[in-house]
Short mmCIF file of C-alpha atoms in Angstrom, two decimals:
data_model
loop_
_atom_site.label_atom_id
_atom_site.label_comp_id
_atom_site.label_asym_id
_atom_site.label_seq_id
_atom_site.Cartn_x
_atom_site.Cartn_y
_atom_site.Cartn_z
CA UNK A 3 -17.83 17.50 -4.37
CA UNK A 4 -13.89 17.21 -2.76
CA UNK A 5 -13.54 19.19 0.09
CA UNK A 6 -10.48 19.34 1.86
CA UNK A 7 -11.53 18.95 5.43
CA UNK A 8 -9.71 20.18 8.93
CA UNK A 9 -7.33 16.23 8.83
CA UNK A 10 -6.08 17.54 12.16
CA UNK A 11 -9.42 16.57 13.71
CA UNK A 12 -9.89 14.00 11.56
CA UNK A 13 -6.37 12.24 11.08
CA UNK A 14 -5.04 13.52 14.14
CA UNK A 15 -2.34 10.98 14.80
CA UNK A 16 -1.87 10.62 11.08
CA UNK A 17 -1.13 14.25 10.97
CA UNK A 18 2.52 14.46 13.66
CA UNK A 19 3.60 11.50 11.33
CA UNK A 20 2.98 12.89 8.20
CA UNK A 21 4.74 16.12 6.51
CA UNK A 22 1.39 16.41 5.40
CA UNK A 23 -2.29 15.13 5.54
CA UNK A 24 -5.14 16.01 3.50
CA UNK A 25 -8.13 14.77 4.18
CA UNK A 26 -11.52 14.57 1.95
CA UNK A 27 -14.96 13.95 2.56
CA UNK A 28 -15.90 12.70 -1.08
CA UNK A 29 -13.01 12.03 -4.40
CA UNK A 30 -13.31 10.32 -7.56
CA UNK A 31 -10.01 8.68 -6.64
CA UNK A 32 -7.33 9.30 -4.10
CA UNK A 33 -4.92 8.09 -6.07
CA UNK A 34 -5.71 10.67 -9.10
CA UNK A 35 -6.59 13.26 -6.72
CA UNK A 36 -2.39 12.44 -5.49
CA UNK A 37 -1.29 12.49 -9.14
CA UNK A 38 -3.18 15.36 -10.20
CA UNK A 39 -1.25 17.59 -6.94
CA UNK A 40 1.77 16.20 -7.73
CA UNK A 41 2.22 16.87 -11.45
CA UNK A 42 1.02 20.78 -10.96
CA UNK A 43 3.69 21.06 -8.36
CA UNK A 44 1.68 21.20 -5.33
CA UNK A 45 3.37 18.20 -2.95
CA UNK A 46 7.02 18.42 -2.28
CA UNK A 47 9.12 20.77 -2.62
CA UNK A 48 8.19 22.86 -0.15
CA UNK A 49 10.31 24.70 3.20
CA UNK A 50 6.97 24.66 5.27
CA UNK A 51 4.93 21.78 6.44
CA UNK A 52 2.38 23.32 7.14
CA UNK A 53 -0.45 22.56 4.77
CA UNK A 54 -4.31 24.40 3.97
CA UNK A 55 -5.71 21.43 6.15
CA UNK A 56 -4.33 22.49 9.41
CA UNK A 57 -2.09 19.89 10.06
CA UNK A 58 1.16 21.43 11.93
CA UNK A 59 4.16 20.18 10.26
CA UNK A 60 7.87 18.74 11.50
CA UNK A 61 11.48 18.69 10.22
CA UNK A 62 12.12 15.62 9.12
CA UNK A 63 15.51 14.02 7.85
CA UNK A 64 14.44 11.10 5.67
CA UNK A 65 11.96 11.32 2.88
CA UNK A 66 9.05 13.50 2.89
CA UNK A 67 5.35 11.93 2.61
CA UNK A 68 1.78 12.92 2.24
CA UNK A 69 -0.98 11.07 3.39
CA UNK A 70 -4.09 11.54 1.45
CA UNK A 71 -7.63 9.99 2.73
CA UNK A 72 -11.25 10.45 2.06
CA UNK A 73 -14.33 9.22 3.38
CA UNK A 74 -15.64 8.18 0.05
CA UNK A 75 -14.41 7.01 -3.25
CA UNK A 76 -16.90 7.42 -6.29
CA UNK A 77 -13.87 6.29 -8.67
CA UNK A 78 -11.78 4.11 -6.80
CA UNK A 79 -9.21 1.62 -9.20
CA UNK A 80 -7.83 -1.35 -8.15
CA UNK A 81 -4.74 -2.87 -10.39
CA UNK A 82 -5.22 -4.02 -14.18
CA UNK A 83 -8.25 -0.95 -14.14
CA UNK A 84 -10.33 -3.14 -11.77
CA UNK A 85 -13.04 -1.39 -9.86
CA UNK A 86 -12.65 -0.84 -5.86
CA UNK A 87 -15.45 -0.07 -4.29
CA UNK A 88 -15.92 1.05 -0.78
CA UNK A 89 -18.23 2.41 2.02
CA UNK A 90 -18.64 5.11 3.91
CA UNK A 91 -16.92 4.93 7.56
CA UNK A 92 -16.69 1.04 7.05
CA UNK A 93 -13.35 1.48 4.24
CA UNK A 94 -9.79 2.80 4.42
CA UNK A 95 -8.92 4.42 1.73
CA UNK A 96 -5.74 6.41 1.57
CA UNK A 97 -2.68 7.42 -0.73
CA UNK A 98 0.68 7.64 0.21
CA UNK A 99 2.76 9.87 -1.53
CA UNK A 100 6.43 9.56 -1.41
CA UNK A 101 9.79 10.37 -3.43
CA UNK A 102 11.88 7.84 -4.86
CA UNK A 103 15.45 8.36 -6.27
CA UNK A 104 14.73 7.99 -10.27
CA UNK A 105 17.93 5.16 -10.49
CA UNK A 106 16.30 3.05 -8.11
CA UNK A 107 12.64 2.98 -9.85
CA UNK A 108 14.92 2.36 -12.84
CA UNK A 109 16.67 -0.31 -11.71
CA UNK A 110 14.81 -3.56 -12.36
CA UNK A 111 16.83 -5.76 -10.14
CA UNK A 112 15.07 -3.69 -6.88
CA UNK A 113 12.31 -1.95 -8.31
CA UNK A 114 9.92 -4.40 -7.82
CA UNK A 115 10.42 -4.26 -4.02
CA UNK A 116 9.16 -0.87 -3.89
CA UNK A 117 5.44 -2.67 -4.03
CA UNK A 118 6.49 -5.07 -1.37
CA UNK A 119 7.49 -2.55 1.04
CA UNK A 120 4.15 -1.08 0.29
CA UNK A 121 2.71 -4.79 1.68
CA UNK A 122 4.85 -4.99 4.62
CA UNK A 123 4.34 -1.79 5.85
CA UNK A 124 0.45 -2.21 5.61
CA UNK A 125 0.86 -5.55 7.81
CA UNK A 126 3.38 -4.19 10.03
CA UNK A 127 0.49 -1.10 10.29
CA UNK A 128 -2.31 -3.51 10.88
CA UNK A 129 -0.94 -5.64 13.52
CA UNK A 130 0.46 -2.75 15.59
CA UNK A 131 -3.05 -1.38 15.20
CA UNK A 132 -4.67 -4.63 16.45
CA UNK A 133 -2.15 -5.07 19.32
CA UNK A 134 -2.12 -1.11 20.79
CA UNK A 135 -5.95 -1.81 21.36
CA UNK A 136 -5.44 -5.13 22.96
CA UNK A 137 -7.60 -6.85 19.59
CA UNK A 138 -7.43 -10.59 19.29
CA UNK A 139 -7.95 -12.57 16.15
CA UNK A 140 -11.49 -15.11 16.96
CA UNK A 141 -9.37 -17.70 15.10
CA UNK A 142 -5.70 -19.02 15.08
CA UNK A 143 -5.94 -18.80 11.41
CA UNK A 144 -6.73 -15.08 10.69
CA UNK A 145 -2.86 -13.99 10.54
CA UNK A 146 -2.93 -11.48 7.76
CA UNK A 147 -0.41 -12.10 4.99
CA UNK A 148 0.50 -10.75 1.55
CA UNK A 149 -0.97 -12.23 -1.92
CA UNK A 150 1.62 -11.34 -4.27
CA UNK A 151 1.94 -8.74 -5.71
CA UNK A 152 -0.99 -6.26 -3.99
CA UNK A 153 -3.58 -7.84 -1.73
CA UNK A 154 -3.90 -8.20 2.20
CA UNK A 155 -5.48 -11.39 2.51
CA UNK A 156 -7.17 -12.68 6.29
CA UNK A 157 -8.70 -16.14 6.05
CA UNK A 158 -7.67 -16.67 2.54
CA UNK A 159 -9.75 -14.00 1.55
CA UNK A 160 -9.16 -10.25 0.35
CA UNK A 161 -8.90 -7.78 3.24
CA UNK A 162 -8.11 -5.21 1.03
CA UNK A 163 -5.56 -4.06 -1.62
CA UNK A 164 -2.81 -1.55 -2.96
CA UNK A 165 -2.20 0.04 -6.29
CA UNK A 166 1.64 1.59 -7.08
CA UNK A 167 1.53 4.67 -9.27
CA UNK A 168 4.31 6.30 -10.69
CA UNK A 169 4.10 10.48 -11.51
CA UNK A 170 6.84 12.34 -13.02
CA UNK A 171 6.81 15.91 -10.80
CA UNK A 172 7.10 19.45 -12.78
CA UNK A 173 10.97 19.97 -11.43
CA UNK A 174 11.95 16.11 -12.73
CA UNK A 175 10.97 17.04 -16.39
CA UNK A 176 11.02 13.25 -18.01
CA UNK A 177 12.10 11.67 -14.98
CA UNK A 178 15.35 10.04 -16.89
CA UNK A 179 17.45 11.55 -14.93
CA UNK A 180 19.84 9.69 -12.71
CA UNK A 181 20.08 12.21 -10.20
CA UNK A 182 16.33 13.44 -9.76
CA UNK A 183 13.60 11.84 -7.50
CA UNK A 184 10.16 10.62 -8.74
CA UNK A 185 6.75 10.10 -6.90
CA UNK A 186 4.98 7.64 -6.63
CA UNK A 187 1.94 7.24 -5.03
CA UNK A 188 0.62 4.17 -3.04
CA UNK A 189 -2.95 4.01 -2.81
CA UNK A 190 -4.05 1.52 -0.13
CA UNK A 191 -8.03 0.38 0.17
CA UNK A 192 -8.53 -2.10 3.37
CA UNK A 193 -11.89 -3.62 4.22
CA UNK A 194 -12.06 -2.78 8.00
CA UNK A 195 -15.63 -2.29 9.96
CA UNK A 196 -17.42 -3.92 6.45
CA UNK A 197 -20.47 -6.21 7.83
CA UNK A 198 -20.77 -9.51 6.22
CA UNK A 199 -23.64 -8.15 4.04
CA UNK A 200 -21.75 -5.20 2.71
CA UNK A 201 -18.79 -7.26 1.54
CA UNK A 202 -18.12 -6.30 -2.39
CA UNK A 203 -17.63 -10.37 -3.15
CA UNK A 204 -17.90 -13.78 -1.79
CA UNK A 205 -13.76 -13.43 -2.20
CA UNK A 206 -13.54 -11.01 0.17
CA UNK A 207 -13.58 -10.05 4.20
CA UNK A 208 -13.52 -7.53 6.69
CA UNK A 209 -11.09 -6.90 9.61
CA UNK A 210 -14.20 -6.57 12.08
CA UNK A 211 -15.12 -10.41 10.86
CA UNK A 212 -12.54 -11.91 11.98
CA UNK A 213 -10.75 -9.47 14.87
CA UNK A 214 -12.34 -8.71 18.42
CA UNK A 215 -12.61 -5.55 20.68
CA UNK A 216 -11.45 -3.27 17.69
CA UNK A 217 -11.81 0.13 18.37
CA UNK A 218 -14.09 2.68 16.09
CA UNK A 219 -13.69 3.13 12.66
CA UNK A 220 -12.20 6.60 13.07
CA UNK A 221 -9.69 5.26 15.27
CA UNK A 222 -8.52 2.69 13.55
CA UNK A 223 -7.95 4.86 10.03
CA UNK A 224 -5.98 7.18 11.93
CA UNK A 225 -3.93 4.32 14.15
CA UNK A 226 -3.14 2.87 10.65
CA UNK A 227 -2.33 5.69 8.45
CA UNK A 228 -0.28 6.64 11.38
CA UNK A 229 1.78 3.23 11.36
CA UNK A 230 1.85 3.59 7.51
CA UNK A 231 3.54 6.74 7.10
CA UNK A 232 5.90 6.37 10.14
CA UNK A 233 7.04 2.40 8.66
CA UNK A 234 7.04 4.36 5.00
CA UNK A 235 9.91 6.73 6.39
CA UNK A 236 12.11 3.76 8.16
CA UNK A 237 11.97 1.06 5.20
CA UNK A 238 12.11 3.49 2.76
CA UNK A 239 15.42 5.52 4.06
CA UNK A 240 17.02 1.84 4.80
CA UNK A 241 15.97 0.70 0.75
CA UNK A 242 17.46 3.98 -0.58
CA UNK A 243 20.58 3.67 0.93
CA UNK A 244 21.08 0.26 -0.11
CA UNK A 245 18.87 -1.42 -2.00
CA UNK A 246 21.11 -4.38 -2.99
CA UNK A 247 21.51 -5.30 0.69
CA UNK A 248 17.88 -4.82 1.63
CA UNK A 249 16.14 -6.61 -1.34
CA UNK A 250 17.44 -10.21 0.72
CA UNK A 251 16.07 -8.57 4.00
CA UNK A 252 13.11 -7.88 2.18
CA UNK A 253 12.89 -11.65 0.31
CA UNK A 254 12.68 -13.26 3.15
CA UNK A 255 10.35 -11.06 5.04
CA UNK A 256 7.78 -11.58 2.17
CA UNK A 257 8.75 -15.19 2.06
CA UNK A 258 7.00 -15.72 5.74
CA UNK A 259 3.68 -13.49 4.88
CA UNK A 260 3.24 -14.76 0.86
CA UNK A 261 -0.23 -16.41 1.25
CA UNK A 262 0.36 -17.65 -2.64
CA UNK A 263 3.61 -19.47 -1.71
CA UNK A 264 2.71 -23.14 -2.22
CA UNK A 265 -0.53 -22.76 -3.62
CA UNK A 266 -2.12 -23.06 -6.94
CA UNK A 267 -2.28 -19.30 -7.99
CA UNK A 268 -3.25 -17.57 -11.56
CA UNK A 269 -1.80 -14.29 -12.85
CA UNK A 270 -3.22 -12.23 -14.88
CA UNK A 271 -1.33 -9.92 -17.20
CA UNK A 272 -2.15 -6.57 -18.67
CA UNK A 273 -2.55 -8.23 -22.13
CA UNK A 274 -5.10 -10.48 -21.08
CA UNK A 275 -3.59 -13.36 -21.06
CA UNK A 276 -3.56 -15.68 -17.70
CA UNK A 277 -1.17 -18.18 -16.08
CA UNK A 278 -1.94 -20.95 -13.75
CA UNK A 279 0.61 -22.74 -11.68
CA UNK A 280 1.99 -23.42 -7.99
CA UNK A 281 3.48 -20.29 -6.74
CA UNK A 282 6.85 -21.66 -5.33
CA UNK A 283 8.82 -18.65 -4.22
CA UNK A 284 10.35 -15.40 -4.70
CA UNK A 285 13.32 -14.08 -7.31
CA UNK A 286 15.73 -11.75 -6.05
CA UNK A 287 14.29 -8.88 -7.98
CA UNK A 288 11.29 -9.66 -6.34
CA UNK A 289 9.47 -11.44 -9.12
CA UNK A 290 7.32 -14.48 -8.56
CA UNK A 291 8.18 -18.17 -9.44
CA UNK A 292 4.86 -19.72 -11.10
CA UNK A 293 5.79 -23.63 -11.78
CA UNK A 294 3.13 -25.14 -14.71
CA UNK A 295 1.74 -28.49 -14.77
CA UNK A 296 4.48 -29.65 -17.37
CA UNK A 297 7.16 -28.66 -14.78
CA UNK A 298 8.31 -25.50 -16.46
CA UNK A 299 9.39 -22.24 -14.58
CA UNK A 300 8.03 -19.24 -15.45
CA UNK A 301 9.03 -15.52 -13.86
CA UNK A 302 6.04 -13.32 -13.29
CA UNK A 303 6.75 -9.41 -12.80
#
């Protein structure tokens, strides 16, 4: 059963960034749970920030977000309807809701670095985690970077992962409108105090593997969220008011944390169809270059 639970106790740090937390002992899926508030009208919108979950609020003067976490996922979804799956004070899971300008999630020539914010402000969150608590990597070689499009990778494997959902509010009716803002919600799952036993795949890792004198699992949800939602706020505000100018920021940022850059990668699309080749850089719309066997070029979105 969901039950909203007192997030200033819980989230506490998490809860003076955020315009509001919400936090949940058990969901299906944080990321429907998000959708679900958001198309009855029940984020946003709203004069007070203060929410049922007894976070105190703030005035803020860039773009509002809401930070929902739980303890446990029954449901969780990772992208192309893959199954996350988590454990109980050993997994971050949380869902960032924020609102996006409707002619910049239209725009396909910036679009697409809506997702890579997402990535950058999850490493940013990460390594300011790991250096507040005076953490050290064990090896020179556990840097954390980005797999394009939506995996933290440590070690070359999968720390963890995020999944971009758009939702179309009550007051934005189709969402076609220029002038309105959308939601979309950024649900981020991050391996972080899993033993080496408990890991979901031979792919994947845990923070605690590979980082020493980390502090409690409680601690470093909250440090995290807390970096999230305040690097959210700043890269957001700067991509809004001019996306053009920040998508080459942005390239080249991702350029120095793409773990697939140089390697043999294969997408998979949402037809089923796959496509193997060296991953040898980023387009300006954020796309990925994927060069064949046979030489050939090919632009993956």
């Amino acid at each position: 059963m969901t039950t909203i639970l007192d997030s200033a106790l819980t989230m506490p740090r998490t809860c003076v960034a955020a315009d509001q937390v919400i936090a949940l002992d058990s969901v299906g899926s944080t990321n429907t749970y998000a959708a679900e508030l958001v198309r009855k009208g029940a984020l946003f919108g709203s004069t007070s920030r203060d929410g049922p979950d007894g976070c105190d609020g703030r005035d803020w003067t860039g773009r509002e977000i809401v930070a929902i976490c739980a303890d446990e996922q029954t449901a969780g979804r990772g992208r192309l309807d893959h199954q996350w799956t988590s454990a109980v004070g050993e997994s971050f899971i949380v869902s960032l809701v924020v609102s996006v300008p409707t002619a910049i999630v239209r725009d396909t020539s910036v679009n697409g670095w809506l997702q890579m914010i997402a990535g950058l402000v999850t490493l940013d969150a990460l390594n300011g985690m790991i250096e507040e608590y005076g953490a050290a990597p064990n090896q020179p070689d556990c840097s954390l970077e980005l797999k394009w499009p939506n995996d933290v990778f440590c070690h070359g494997l999968k720390l963890g992962g995020l999944l971009s959902e758009l939702v179309i509010p009550p007051s934005s009716g189709t969402g076609t409108d220029a002038d309105d803002d959308v939601v979309i919600v950024f649900g981020v799952g991050l391996n972080l105090a899993l033993g080496a036993c408990r890991l979901p795949t031979p792919q994947s890792t845990s923070l605690q593997l590979h980082v020493s004198g980390l502090p409690s699992f409680g601690e470093m949800r909250d440090a995290v969220a807390e970096r999230q939602v305040e690097g959210f706020r700043e890269r957001l505000v700067k991509f809004i008011a001019d996306p053009k100018g920040q998508a080459e920021s942005l390239r080249e940022e991702v350029k120095a944390v793409c773990w697939a850059r140089g390697r043999q990668v294969e997408a998979h699309f949402t037809d089923g169809t796959t496509l193997t080749g060296e991953a040898i850089g980023l387009n300006e719309d954020a796309s990925l270059i994927l060069r064949t066997q046979d030489g050939t070029d090919h632009t993956v979105r």
